[in-house]
XYZ file of C-alpha atoms in Angstrom:
754
model
C -0.841 0.871 -10.561
C -3.989 0.808 -12.600
C -6.928 -1.371 -11.677
C -9.856 -2.234 -13.914
C -13.352 -3.531 -13.360
C -13.298 -3.459 -9.554
C -16.612 -5.259 -9.588
C -14.747 -8.352 -10.777
C -12.436 -8.375 -7.779
C -13.195 -11.300 -5.523
C -12.756 -10.114 -1.958
C -12.277 -13.205 0.161
C -13.346 -13.893 3.701
C -10.652 -13.884 6.320
C -10.789 -17.624 6.750
C -11.447 -19.008 3.298
C -10.942 -22.718 2.841
C -8.754 -23.299 -0.181
C -9.814 -26.860 -0.650
C -7.917 -30.042 -0.268
C -6.374 -31.119 -3.492
C -3.320 -30.041 -5.328
C -3.484 -28.036 -8.484
C -1.057 -28.786 -11.244
C 1.363 -26.009 -10.364
C 2.726 -24.282 -13.445
C 6.369 -23.381 -12.953
C 7.962 -19.981 -13.344
C 8.375 -20.317 -17.076
C 8.897 -17.728 -19.817
C 6.634 -17.153 -22.774
C 6.019 -14.302 -25.184
C 2.962 -12.141 -24.689
C 2.046 -12.507 -28.363
C 1.276 -16.215 -28.017
C -2.294 -17.241 -28.988
C -4.776 -15.933 -26.466
C -7.219 -18.232 -24.759
C -10.890 -17.439 -24.576
C -11.852 -14.971 -21.871
C -13.937 -16.307 -19.023
C -17.699 -16.080 -19.148
C -18.820 -12.544 -18.449
C -15.425 -10.959 -19.131
C -15.409 -8.041 -21.546
C -11.734 -8.279 -22.428
C -9.454 -11.135 -23.369
C -6.659 -11.908 -20.910
C -3.324 -11.031 -22.508
C -1.446 -13.950 -21.013
C -4.177 -16.528 -20.567
C -2.461 -18.873 -23.030
C -0.650 -20.165 -19.955
C -3.946 -21.384 -18.436
C -6.949 -23.439 -19.514
C -10.335 -21.869 -20.055
C -11.654 -22.817 -16.621
C -9.694 -19.833 -15.282
C -11.513 -16.495 -15.295
C -9.683 -13.200 -15.157
C -10.661 -11.333 -11.991
C -8.144 -8.553 -11.660
C -5.281 -6.800 -13.434
C -2.552 -4.996 -11.506
C 0.232 -2.850 -12.940
C 2.992 -2.767 -10.333
C 6.417 -1.233 -10.951
C 6.690 -2.437 -14.534
C 4.971 -5.784 -14.039
C 1.539 -6.562 -15.453
C -0.037 -9.071 -13.076
C -3.215 -10.930 -13.975
C -5.096 -12.764 -11.247
C -7.573 -15.538 -12.048
C -10.227 -17.511 -10.235
C -11.403 -20.915 -11.364
C -14.947 -21.646 -12.502
C -16.831 -24.792 -13.425
C -20.313 -24.414 -14.873
C -20.173 -20.807 -13.750
C -19.455 -21.641 -10.102
C -16.362 -20.387 -8.300
C -14.010 -23.099 -7.048
C -13.113 -22.441 -3.417
C -9.363 -22.245 -2.919
C -8.370 -21.917 -6.569
C -6.194 -19.013 -7.659
C -3.735 -18.336 -10.458
C -1.272 -15.523 -11.004
C 0.281 -14.731 -14.409
C 2.969 -12.056 -14.402
C 4.698 -10.351 -17.342
C 7.508 -7.822 -17.436
C 7.372 -4.532 -19.286
C 9.005 -6.157 -22.338
C 6.086 -8.618 -22.629
C 7.929 -11.658 -21.291
C 5.838 -13.811 -18.990
C 8.262 -14.503 -16.143
C 6.007 -16.171 -13.577
C 2.924 -18.363 -13.683
C 1.569 -19.926 -10.512
C -1.606 -21.889 -9.972
C -3.063 -23.305 -6.802
C -6.198 -25.383 -7.074
C -7.967 -28.357 -5.533
C -8.711 -29.545 -9.069
C -6.108 -32.028 -10.284
C -5.943 -35.363 -12.037
C -8.470 -37.685 -10.437
C -10.639 -34.914 -9.041
C -14.310 -35.747 -9.288
C -16.401 -32.854 -10.569
C -20.001 -33.746 -9.820
C -23.084 -33.113 -11.838
C -25.196 -30.611 -10.003
C -28.234 -28.421 -10.292
C -27.956 -25.135 -8.434
C -30.939 -24.448 -6.261
C -31.097 -21.815 -3.570
C -31.693 -23.508 -0.219
C -34.738 -22.421 1.699
C -34.001 -19.566 4.039
C -35.425 -21.347 7.064
C -33.302 -24.434 6.312
C -30.127 -22.325 6.208
C -31.079 -20.600 9.438
C -31.763 -23.936 11.115
C -28.405 -25.368 10.002
C -26.478 -22.354 11.208
C -28.406 -22.237 14.478
C -26.895 -25.651 15.290
C -23.386 -24.312 14.674
C -21.083 -22.524 17.100
C -19.675 -19.494 15.279
C -18.440 -17.879 18.486
C -21.154 -15.253 18.889
C -24.910 -14.746 18.925
C -26.103 -14.431 15.318
C -28.250 -11.400 14.560
C -28.469 -11.643 10.743
C -27.637 -13.947 7.836
C -26.729 -12.661 4.356
C -27.780 -14.203 1.057
C -26.044 -17.463 0.073
C -23.569 -17.903 -2.794
C -23.247 -21.290 -4.558
C -19.633 -22.506 -4.883
C -17.690 -25.705 -5.495
C -15.605 -26.854 -2.517
C -13.627 -29.886 -1.414
C -15.246 -32.049 1.204
C -11.955 -33.152 2.838
C -8.453 -31.683 2.575
C -6.360 -34.859 2.710
C -8.143 -37.306 0.409
C -5.917 -38.841 -2.265
C -8.645 -38.134 -4.828
C -10.284 -34.855 -3.783
C -14.050 -34.745 -4.074
C -15.662 -31.465 -5.089
C -19.140 -30.806 -3.750
C -21.702 -28.132 -4.406
C -21.829 -25.849 -1.391
C -23.387 -22.586 -0.299
C -21.394 -19.812 1.386
C -23.290 -17.465 3.679
C -22.125 -14.571 5.851
C -23.456 -14.344 9.396
C -23.253 -11.336 11.697
C -23.890 -10.423 15.284
C -25.174 -6.992 16.246
C -21.534 -5.972 16.776
C -19.403 -4.978 13.787
C -16.536 -6.932 15.320
C -18.297 -10.267 14.891
C -18.707 -11.468 11.313
C -18.231 -15.032 10.044
C -18.662 -17.036 6.861
C -20.211 -20.506 6.905
C -19.837 -23.075 4.113
C -22.791 -25.468 3.858
C -22.831 -28.624 1.723
C -25.703 -28.656 -0.739
C -28.630 -30.891 0.078
C -27.685 -31.946 3.602
C -26.650 -28.400 4.616
C -23.837 -30.022 6.601
C -21.413 -27.365 7.862
C -18.080 -27.786 6.063
C -16.254 -24.715 7.336
C -16.743 -21.825 9.709
C -14.545 -18.870 8.842
C -14.267 -15.807 11.038
C -14.052 -12.522 9.138
C -12.420 -10.282 11.721
C -8.834 -9.947 12.874
C -7.128 -7.945 15.575
C -4.389 -5.255 16.311
C -3.956 -2.038 18.492
C -2.871 1.680 18.492
C -2.375 5.348 19.705
C -1.715 8.497 17.536
C 0.422 11.575 17.749
C 3.046 12.070 15.036
C 4.019 8.570 16.136
C 2.552 7.704 19.528
C 2.437 8.991 23.095
C 5.657 7.203 24.069
C 7.822 8.197 21.100
C 6.450 11.751 21.196
C 6.814 12.086 24.999
C 3.110 12.829 25.246
C 3.427 15.910 23.018
C 0.830 16.368 20.299
C 1.519 18.100 17.013
C -0.849 20.238 14.975
C -1.192 18.930 11.406
C -3.345 19.630 8.381
C -6.159 17.127 7.895
C -6.028 16.096 4.244
C -8.630 16.240 1.513
C -11.743 16.885 3.634
C -14.919 16.864 1.555
C -17.076 17.978 4.501
C -15.520 20.701 6.695
C -17.666 19.631 9.608
C -16.580 15.987 9.709
C -13.634 13.640 9.192
C -14.670 12.562 5.712
C -13.002 12.504 2.307
C -12.965 10.342 -0.797
C -10.750 7.761 0.901
C -12.050 7.522 4.484
C -15.022 8.242 6.705
C -14.218 8.260 10.432
C -16.926 7.823 13.071
C -16.855 6.230 16.497
C -19.161 3.381 17.411
C -21.800 4.145 19.995
C -22.720 0.619 20.941
C -26.030 -0.629 22.288
C -26.510 -3.375 24.845
C -27.005 -5.848 22.007
C -23.728 -4.858 20.332
C -25.152 -2.831 17.451
C -23.008 0.122 16.381
C -24.388 3.589 15.708
C -21.727 5.629 13.862
C -21.246 8.865 15.809
C -18.740 11.709 15.443
C -17.091 12.787 18.707
C -14.506 14.898 16.878
C -16.372 18.121 16.163
C -14.804 21.286 14.721
C -14.348 24.446 16.731
C -15.541 27.919 15.608
C -12.574 28.178 13.228
C -13.307 24.776 11.685
C -10.286 23.135 13.398
C -10.257 19.742 15.202
C -7.821 20.709 17.997
C -8.803 18.071 20.548
C -6.719 16.935 23.508
C -6.297 13.177 23.932
C -8.608 11.433 26.392
C -6.918 8.021 26.536
C -9.479 6.248 28.728
C -12.609 7.821 27.228
C -15.044 5.916 25.053
C -15.857 9.246 23.376
C -12.301 10.332 22.509
C -12.468 12.684 19.542
C -8.655 12.821 19.453
C -8.594 9.143 18.457
C -10.878 9.926 15.507
C -8.591 12.755 14.332
C -5.482 10.617 14.554
C -7.056 7.655 12.753
C -8.111 9.985 9.946
C -4.709 11.699 9.712
C -2.535 8.577 9.694
C -4.792 6.544 7.418
C -4.651 9.354 4.870
C -0.889 9.718 5.279
C -0.271 6.094 4.315
C -2.974 6.106 1.624
C -1.359 9.139 -0.039
C 2.030 7.457 0.064
C 0.693 4.245 -1.445
C -0.936 6.156 -4.285
C 2.137 8.304 -4.970
C 4.664 5.456 -4.800
C 2.671 2.499 -6.115
C -0.427 3.879 -7.833
C -2.619 2.079 -5.305
C -6.024 3.123 -3.998
C -8.222 0.875 -1.911
C -11.544 0.067 -3.538
C -14.675 -1.793 -2.602
C -16.258 -4.153 -5.148
C -19.672 -2.793 -4.164
C -18.694 0.664 -5.366
C -18.255 2.634 -2.124
C -14.533 3.369 -2.113
C -14.523 5.522 1.025
C -13.372 3.122 3.728
C -15.146 3.429 7.062
C -13.016 3.696 10.213
C -14.461 3.149 13.694
C -12.272 4.329 16.617
C -13.417 4.103 20.246
C -14.763 0.679 19.365
C -16.230 -1.670 21.933
C -18.670 -4.542 21.629
C -20.710 -3.651 24.740
C -21.426 -0.330 26.477
C -18.551 0.722 28.719
C -16.629 -2.529 28.261
C -13.008 -2.365 27.115
C -12.126 -3.846 23.726
C -8.362 -4.424 23.520
C -7.998 -4.990 19.787
C -8.067 -3.329 16.391
C -9.038 -4.888 13.080
C -9.505 -4.691 9.353
C -12.708 -6.435 8.307
C -12.648 -7.199 4.570
C -15.437 -6.636 2.093
C -18.045 -9.344 1.689
C -20.703 -9.803 -0.986
C -23.026 -7.505 0.967
C -20.839 -4.931 2.706
C -17.650 -2.928 2.097
C -14.670 -3.469 4.364
C -13.808 -1.252 7.313
C -11.293 -0.670 10.116
C -12.075 -0.812 13.826
C -9.832 0.407 16.652
C -10.783 -0.718 20.124
C -10.860 1.337 23.308
C -8.912 -0.746 25.826
C -9.933 1.282 28.860
C -6.429 2.764 29.018
C -5.995 3.973 25.435
C -7.642 3.849 22.051
C -5.858 1.595 19.616
C -6.038 4.296 16.941
C -3.596 6.284 19.066
C -0.468 4.522 17.813
C 0.321 5.363 14.189
C 1.910 1.952 13.670
C -1.405 0.265 14.435
C -3.221 2.434 11.889
C -0.572 1.705 9.249
C -0.563 -1.995 10.095
C -4.334 -2.329 9.826
C -4.513 -0.378 6.591
C -1.640 -2.526 5.322
C -3.918 -5.538 5.659
C -6.453 -3.814 3.433
C -3.706 -3.328 0.825
C -2.678 -6.991 0.977
C -6.295 -8.086 0.829
C -6.915 -6.130 -2.352
C -3.640 -7.114 -4.017
C -3.584 -10.825 -3.273
C -6.504 -11.900 -1.021
C -3.946 -13.745 1.118
C -5.591 -16.205 3.461
C -4.623 -17.214 6.975
C -3.662 -20.864 6.689
C -2.536 -23.534 4.268
C -2.515 -27.319 4.127
C 0.342 -29.378 2.739
C 1.714 -32.874 3.209
C 2.893 -32.015 6.741
C -0.542 -30.795 7.789
C -2.127 -27.435 8.451
C 0.117 -24.378 8.831
C -0.108 -20.597 9.210
C 2.549 -19.431 6.748
C 0.084 -17.322 4.719
C -0.853 -15.498 7.900
C 2.848 -14.948 8.636
C 3.364 -13.374 5.200
C 0.296 -11.192 5.709
C 1.258 -10.098 9.232
C 4.874 -9.500 8.298
C 3.839 -7.407 5.300
C 1.653 -5.180 7.496
C 4.451 -4.816 10.041
C 6.810 -3.760 7.263
C 4.395 -1.087 5.974
C 4.183 0.324 9.502
C 7.967 0.273 9.922
C 8.842 1.749 6.537
C 6.229 4.499 6.903
C 7.709 5.531 10.246
C 11.301 4.856 9.194
C 12.219 2.645 12.128
C 12.007 -1.093 12.886
C 10.023 -0.731 16.126
C 6.322 -1.372 15.610
C 3.922 -0.130 18.282
C 6.136 1.602 20.853
C 3.150 2.639 22.959
C 2.252 -1.044 23.362
C 5.621 -2.044 24.769
C 5.236 -4.420 27.694
C 1.523 -4.926 27.197
C 2.070 -8.679 27.555
C 3.919 -8.242 30.845
C 7.286 -9.304 29.434
C 8.752 -5.860 28.716
C 11.840 -7.097 26.883
C 11.626 -4.767 23.902
C 11.028 -1.143 23.046
C 7.883 -1.944 21.075
C 5.159 -4.445 20.360
C 7.379 -6.062 17.713
C 10.875 -5.363 16.461
C 11.989 -6.060 12.904
C 15.730 -5.688 13.438
C 16.344 -9.154 14.902
C 17.976 -12.082 13.124
C 15.112 -14.580 13.061
C 15.299 -17.197 10.321
C 13.463 -20.237 9.021
C 13.244 -22.965 10.209
C 15.219 -22.382 13.419
C 12.919 -19.647 14.788
C 9.532 -20.900 13.611
C 6.897 -20.808 16.327
C 3.860 -21.971 14.341
C 1.824 -18.784 14.772
C 1.510 -16.161 12.059
C 2.314 -13.061 14.102
C 5.465 -14.546 15.566
C 6.626 -16.055 12.282
C 5.730 -12.930 10.320
C 8.737 -11.265 11.932
C 10.988 -13.420 9.746
C 9.319 -12.028 6.602
C 9.155 -8.429 7.824
C 12.701 -8.523 9.185
C 14.026 -9.731 5.838
C 12.611 -6.704 4.040
C 13.792 -4.390 6.801
C 17.324 -5.735 6.330
C 17.035 -5.080 2.593
C 15.605 -1.601 3.199
C 18.593 -0.768 5.392
C 20.961 -1.746 2.566
C 19.082 -0.768 -0.616
C 16.813 2.042 0.565
C 13.085 2.396 1.123
C 12.136 3.274 -2.459
C 13.561 0.094 -3.945
C 12.455 -2.284 -1.217
C 8.958 -0.829 -0.887
C 8.539 -1.428 -4.633
C 9.946 -4.944 -4.258
C 7.497 -5.839 -1.481
C 4.502 -4.296 -3.245
C 5.172 -6.165 -6.507
C 5.966 -9.376 -4.616
C 2.693 -9.365 -2.673
C 0.728 -8.622 -5.846
C 2.396 -11.692 -7.408
C 1.526 -14.177 -4.640
C -1.201 -16.772 -4.763
C -3.783 -16.664 -2.013
C -2.085 -19.193 0.277
C 1.696 -18.707 0.009
C 4.065 -20.595 2.235
C 7.056 -18.672 3.544
C 9.217 -20.498 1.016
C 6.891 -19.692 -1.872
C 6.814 -16.057 -0.780
C 10.615 -16.034 -0.603
C 10.902 -17.540 -4.080
C 8.443 -14.958 -5.400
C 10.465 -12.133 -3.831
C 13.647 -13.400 -5.487
C 11.893 -13.737 -8.843
C 10.396 -10.266 -8.460
C 13.840 -8.797 -7.746
C 15.158 -10.419 -10.931
C 12.274 -8.959 -12.927
C 12.749 -5.494 -11.433
C 16.430 -5.692 -12.320
C 15.547 -6.575 -15.915
C 13.328 -3.464 -16.024
C 15.856 -1.175 -14.337
C 14.110 -0.561 -11.012
C 16.840 -2.570 -9.277
C 20.414 -3.177 -10.371
C 21.714 -6.683 -10.951
C 23.762 -6.256 -7.762
C 20.568 -5.343 -5.898
C 18.823 -8.470 -7.155
C 21.789 -10.593 -6.122
C 21.721 -9.055 -2.660
C 17.973 -9.685 -2.356
C 18.559 -13.366 -3.041
C 21.443 -13.465 -0.541
C 19.399 -11.907 2.258
C 16.418 -14.154 1.528
C 18.785 -17.121 1.673
C 20.365 -15.954 4.921
C 16.897 -15.736 6.482
C 16.134 -19.266 5.247
C 13.210 -18.164 3.087
C 14.391 -19.779 -0.161
C 14.305 -23.305 1.261
C 12.063 -22.773 4.274
C 10.547 -25.978 5.656
C 8.373 -26.303 8.724
C 10.755 -28.829 10.294
C 12.957 -27.273 12.961
C 16.173 -29.170 13.700
C 16.788 -29.684 17.424
C 20.322 -30.191 18.643
C 20.779 -32.484 21.602
C 19.224 -30.730 24.625
C 17.868 -27.744 22.705
C 14.480 -26.312 23.702
C 11.969 -24.496 21.492
C 8.688 -22.714 22.106
C 5.668 -23.582 19.972
C 2.007 -22.813 19.357
C -0.693 -25.477 19.179
C -2.550 -23.891 16.278
C -6.088 -22.504 16.333
C -8.778 -24.761 17.702
C -11.140 -24.031 14.825
C -8.530 -24.923 12.181
C -5.783 -27.154 13.575
C -8.351 -28.777 15.856
C -10.530 -29.828 12.939
C -8.958 -29.629 9.513
C -5.428 -30.191 10.876
C -6.150 -33.267 13.000
C -4.742 -31.483 16.095
C -1.138 -31.587 14.806
C 0.793 -28.412 15.705
C 2.128 -26.492 12.678
C 5.873 -26.801 13.344
C 7.523 -30.229 13.140
C 10.961 -31.190 14.453
C 13.949 -33.349 13.607
C 16.688 -34.899 15.754
C 19.783 -36.632 14.425
C 20.301 -40.071 15.995
C 24.033 -40.940 16.093
C 25.499 -44.423 15.716
C 26.124 -44.871 19.454
C 22.701 -43.638 20.562
C 21.075 -45.668 23.321
C 17.869 -43.668 23.483
C 16.243 -40.397 22.516
C 13.886 -38.416 24.758
C 11.277 -35.881 23.662
C 9.875 -33.677 26.420
C 6.839 -31.393 26.146
C 6.361 -28.697 28.810
C 3.053 -26.778 28.839
C 3.047 -22.992 29.042
C -0.665 -22.770 29.789
C -3.070 -24.090 32.393
C -4.599 -26.373 29.804
C -2.900 -28.584 27.243
C -2.711 -32.332 26.781
C -0.215 -33.608 24.239
C 1.007 -36.625 22.309
C 4.226 -37.100 20.341
C 3.959 -38.477 16.792
C 7.293 -39.890 15.619
C 8.783 -41.396 12.495
C 12.317 -42.318 11.476
C 13.831 -41.328 8.143
C 10.732 -39.450 6.916
C 8.663 -36.605 8.353
C 5.352 -37.216 10.039
C 2.805 -36.347 7.376
C -0.569 -36.921 5.825
C -1.648 -39.270 3.059
C -5.333 -39.143 2.463
C -7.062 -38.674 5.811
C -4.394 -40.680 7.691
C -1.390 -39.382 9.601
C 1.744 -41.267 8.567
C 3.854 -42.006 11.673
C 5.694 -44.946 13.209
C 4.338 -44.475 16.697
C 2.251 -42.219 18.904
C 2.830 -41.652 22.617
C 0.691 -39.600 25.006
C 2.601 -37.313 27.366
C -0.394 -35.666 29.069
C -0.152 -32.154 30.512
C 3.599 -32.098 30.174
C 5.817 -35.137 30.145
C 8.363 -37.046 28.138
C 8.635 -40.080 25.923
C 11.890 -42.020 25.556
C 12.611 -44.100 22.474
C 14.858 -47.172 22.577
C 16.042 -49.693 20.040
C 12.791 -51.642 20.296
C 10.743 -48.647 19.148
C 10.016 -48.358 15.413
C 10.769 -44.629 15.418
C 14.253 -45.105 16.934
C 16.903 -46.128 14.412
C 20.536 -45.012 14.919
C 22.200 -43.264 11.991
C 18.882 -41.810 10.802
C 16.878 -38.701 11.516
C 14.061 -38.915 14.038
C 11.184 -36.713 12.847
C 8.379 -35.835 15.229
C 5.352 -33.591 15.617
C 3.180 -32.622 18.582
C -0.528 -33.392 18.733
C -2.758 -31.362 21.079
C -5.285 -33.878 22.318
C -7.532 -31.332 24.069
C -7.429 -28.516 21.536
C -11.190 -28.190 21.680
C -10.640 -26.572 25.101
C -8.544 -23.784 23.596
C -5.191 -22.876 22.061
C -1.988 -23.445 24.020
C 1.709 -22.639 24.021
C 4.305 -25.225 24.974
C 8.020 -26.007 24.990
C 9.648 -28.897 23.138
C 13.032 -30.333 24.077
C 14.945 -33.285 22.619
C 17.961 -35.125 23.972
C 19.986 -38.206 23.071
C 21.666 -40.660 25.430
C 24.879 -42.047 23.925
C 27.026 -45.007 24.869
C 30.269 -43.355 23.851
C 31.331 -46.512 22.000
C 34.164 -45.353 19.686
C 33.610 -48.303 17.380
C 30.062 -47.280 16.555
C 30.007 -46.052 12.983
C 27.273 -45.078 10.585
C 27.333 -46.468 7.045
C 27.807 -44.165 4.110
C 24.905 -41.734 4.269
C 21.733 -42.361 2.322
C 19.653 -39.160 2.171
C 16.470 -39.151 4.210
C 13.301 -38.717 2.245
C 12.943 -35.211 3.614
C 9.801 -33.153 3.276
C 7.871 -34.480 0.268
C 7.620 -31.075 -1.413
C 11.246 -30.088 -0.907
C 12.065 -29.629 -4.578
C 8.987 -27.833 -5.838
C 7.621 -24.347 -5.257
C 5.356 -24.606 -2.263
C 2.524 -22.848 -4.024
C 2.731 -25.208 -7.001
C 1.830 -28.311 -4.948
C 2.534 -30.834 -7.648
C 3.429 -33.609 -5.227
C 0.892 -36.422 -5.052
C -0.136 -36.057 -1.417
C 0.228 -32.338 -0.854
C -3.110 -30.808 -0.081
C -3.656 -27.115 0.064
C -6.003 -24.981 2.044
C -6.393 -21.502 3.350
C -8.265 -19.291 5.677
C -8.451 -15.856 7.215
C -8.222 -14.149 3.883
C -7.207 -10.615 3.427
C -8.665 -8.569 6.124
C -8.143 -8.108 9.791
C -5.291 -9.147 11.899
C -4.672 -10.622 15.283
C -1.266 -9.155 15.735
C 0.547 -11.014 18.420
C 1.952 -9.019 21.300
C 5.569 -10.073 21.158
C 8.306 -7.930 22.566
C 11.375 -10.093 22.132
C 13.309 -10.751 18.944
C 12.711 -14.478 19.117
C 9.940 -16.630 20.440
C 9.843 -16.942 24.233
C 12.262 -19.675 25.307
C 11.425 -19.748 29.028
C 8.353 -21.234 30.642
C 7.672 -18.069 32.633
C 7.477 -15.971 29.492
C 5.257 -18.473 27.744
C 2.964 -18.752 30.720
C 2.643 -14.978 30.990
C 1.389 -14.768 27.429
C -0.630 -17.933 27.571
C -2.510 -17.050 30.746
C -3.554 -13.696 29.327
C -4.606 -15.286 26.066
C -6.457 -18.116 27.741
C -8.351 -15.738 29.996
C -9.364 -13.681 26.977
C -10.448 -16.800 25.099
C -12.696 -18.006 27.883
C -14.335 -14.596 28.303
C -15.066 -14.162 24.608
C -16.117 -17.671 23.695
C -19.800 -18.400 23.250
C -21.260 -21.476 24.952
C -20.533 -24.601 22.951
C -23.319 -26.600 21.398
C -23.220 -30.133 20.181
C -24.013 -30.372 16.512
C -22.872 -30.689 12.979
C -19.669 -28.660 13.319
C -17.994 -31.541 15.131
C -14.450 -32.787 15.400
C -13.645 -36.061 13.777
C -12.585 -38.118 16.761
C -14.101 -36.650 19.866
C -17.294 -35.020 18.620
C -16.741 -31.688 20.397
C -17.544 -28.441 18.628
C -14.743 -26.304 17.253
C -14.958 -22.646 18.258
C -15.028 -20.109 15.433
C -12.891 -17.543 17.246
C -9.797 -16.221 15.539
C -6.451 -16.127 17.240
C -6.982 -12.439 17.782
C -10.159 -13.135 19.725
C -8.595 -15.998 21.627
C -5.531 -13.899 22.403
C -6.145 -10.739 24.373
C -2.620 -9.514 23.633
C -3.031 -9.437 19.899
C -3.118 -6.976 17.073
C -4.667 -7.647 13.717
C -3.225 -9.562 10.711
C -5.088 -7.683 8.072
C -5.465 -4.951 10.500
C-alpha cells in the first residue's frame, strides 16, 4: 500500500462528533476512471482521479492502495473549514472501474450553512469555558484551537451548522487527553470527546499462560541504537510518573555487557524491563507483517513516524493501572501506545494485547473509525464494535488462534473461557447484540475468523484490510458487512479471491446477520437478554438516555397482555420502557417517537393491555429502554418479554400487512438517505476499552452481569472527577455528563483502538 502526503491525513479524536444530519449517500455505483475530473480541493497539489463522483466541497485527504483497490478518502470543507462528521470514500478496482462510493455528511438538503467570520477566541475565554466543564480529569494544559463547522443538534429535521472551535485538553498524565468542541461566540460546550481507550497484556512468545511461564530468546528487530529499544518504527520507554501524573520516559530495559536485553519478567514491578522488551518485540513483529502483507506503515501527520510505546504505565506513583491504550495523533502530538501495570502484571506482557492495541493504530490511519453513530433509532456503538472486532481479529490472526488474551482469562471473575475473548463462537446480529462495542465486536471478528478457517489467512487478512480502508468513519455493522461483501466481489474481479470465495464471504456474512443487521433484537415469549445502558457522556446526552439495542415482540391474535421486565445487574440503574406498536421507537427531530412511556424504577415490569396504545394484537410491539439516572454511571441490565394468551381458537389475525420496520431498512446504513436518520460518531481511531468478556455470548444470568457491573462501577467511581454544574449539562435534568470513556468506567476493559 502506498500512501502520499501524510500531512494531509486527518487524524481524528477518539470521540469525534459526526454531526446530526444525513448526507446524500451515494450508492455503490460503477463509473469509468476516465470520466471528467472535478477540481481538486483548495491546497491539494494533485487532482483526485475519481472525484467526478463528488462535488467540489470534498477535499482529498488520503490515497490508499490496498490489494488492487485504489481508495480515495475525502473530508468536506466550506469556506476552508472542515465539516465535523463528514467523510467520503471513493474506491476503484485495478481496471479503473469505480465500484464503491460512500458519503456520510451532516450537510443535506435544507441544511443551513451560516455566514461566519473566523476569529480566534481569546485564550482566557477558552480556558474559562473549559474550566466550567467536567472532562473527567484535572486539566494541566490546553492546545491551540481549530475552527470547524459542526451541527448544533443531532436530531433536528433541518440540521443547523455552526462555527465551532475544537481544542485538545490534557492532564499531567499521558492517559488523560480529551477534545472539547466550543460554539463560536458563546463558547458553549457542544461536545466533550475523550481521546484515550483501554486494553491489557503480557509477553512471551504468546503469554505466560500459553507458554507455561517459559520465556524464549528472540532477536530484537531493526535497532537503530544498540543501547535502547528504538528503531524507525517504535521507541519504547516506561513512564516514571510524578505525583501530579506527568510522565518522564525512562528505559528500565538496559543491555548487558554483550549488548543483549536478557531480562527476567518481574510481573508486579513498576520498573519491569522485560515488559519493555516484549512490547518492542511484538509491536515490531506485527508491524513487519503488516508492511510485508499489506504495504502498511504507521505514520504521524506531524512527521515523527516512530511510534512511542510506554509500558509499566500508571497515572500515579505506585498505583496500579489496569488498562492499555492507543492514543491517536492530535494536531499537536503524535499518537502512542500505553500498557498499564496492574500490580499483578504489565499489560504489555500478553502479545494479543500488543497486537490489539497496534491494530487500533492501523484502523485509525486507514479509516479514522469513530466510536459511536446516530441514526433514526438513536445513538449506537456499531462503529466501536467494528473497530474492536478488527483489532481482535489482528491479534487472533497474528497468533493463529481464536483466543485473545489467554493470560487475562477470568480477570472479570467469571472464568468461563480460556481467554479474554474468543472468536470461535456463533454470535450473530441482531440476536446477540448487547449494545456495547467490545461485546458486539465479537460478531465482526468472529465472522472473519470463520472465513479465515475456510479460506486461509492470506485471503481473509487482505479482505479485512481492504474492507476497513473502504469504510466511512462511522460504519454500522450492516454497512461494514455490505462493504466486506462488496470488497470480496472486487477482490474476485482482480483475482485475489475466486468467485467461489466471494460467494462464501457473502454466505458467512449473511449467516452472521451482518448483511441486514438491525439494532432491534426479537424476543420470543419469555426470552431474556442482557444489555448495556450506553456511555453516560454519549447516550446520556446526545442519545437522550435510550439504550442502543431495541427490541420487538410479536403480539398474537389471542393476546390478553404483554409484560416487559427490566432487571438491573448493577447497584445503580433506574429505567423506563418506551413502547410503540407497528413501528420502532425512534427519533424525529429532537423528539422520541413512542406510544407510551412507563417507569419501572430499579428493576420492575410494565404490563400492556388492550387499553394501552402500544398494545395491539396481530402487530409487533417495539420497545426500547431508557436509563433515567445515567448521569450516575453506566449500567448493565436484563430485559425479558412475555405474552399472556387467552387460548381462544377462534382468534385470527387478518392477512398480514408489513410493519413499517426500521426506517433505514432498505438503504446502506452509511448512506443515510432517509429523511430522519441522523448520523454521529465518536471515539475515533485510537485507543480501546476492550471489554473483559470470557463467554461466547453476552452474560445471560444476573450473577454474571452483577460481577462485571460491580467491578466496572467501582472503577468508574474511583476514576471520575468531581462533577461541576455548568454548561456541559443534560437536556432534562441539568446534571453534568462525565467525559470518561467506557474503558475508564470499566475496570475490566481493554482498548478499542488499543
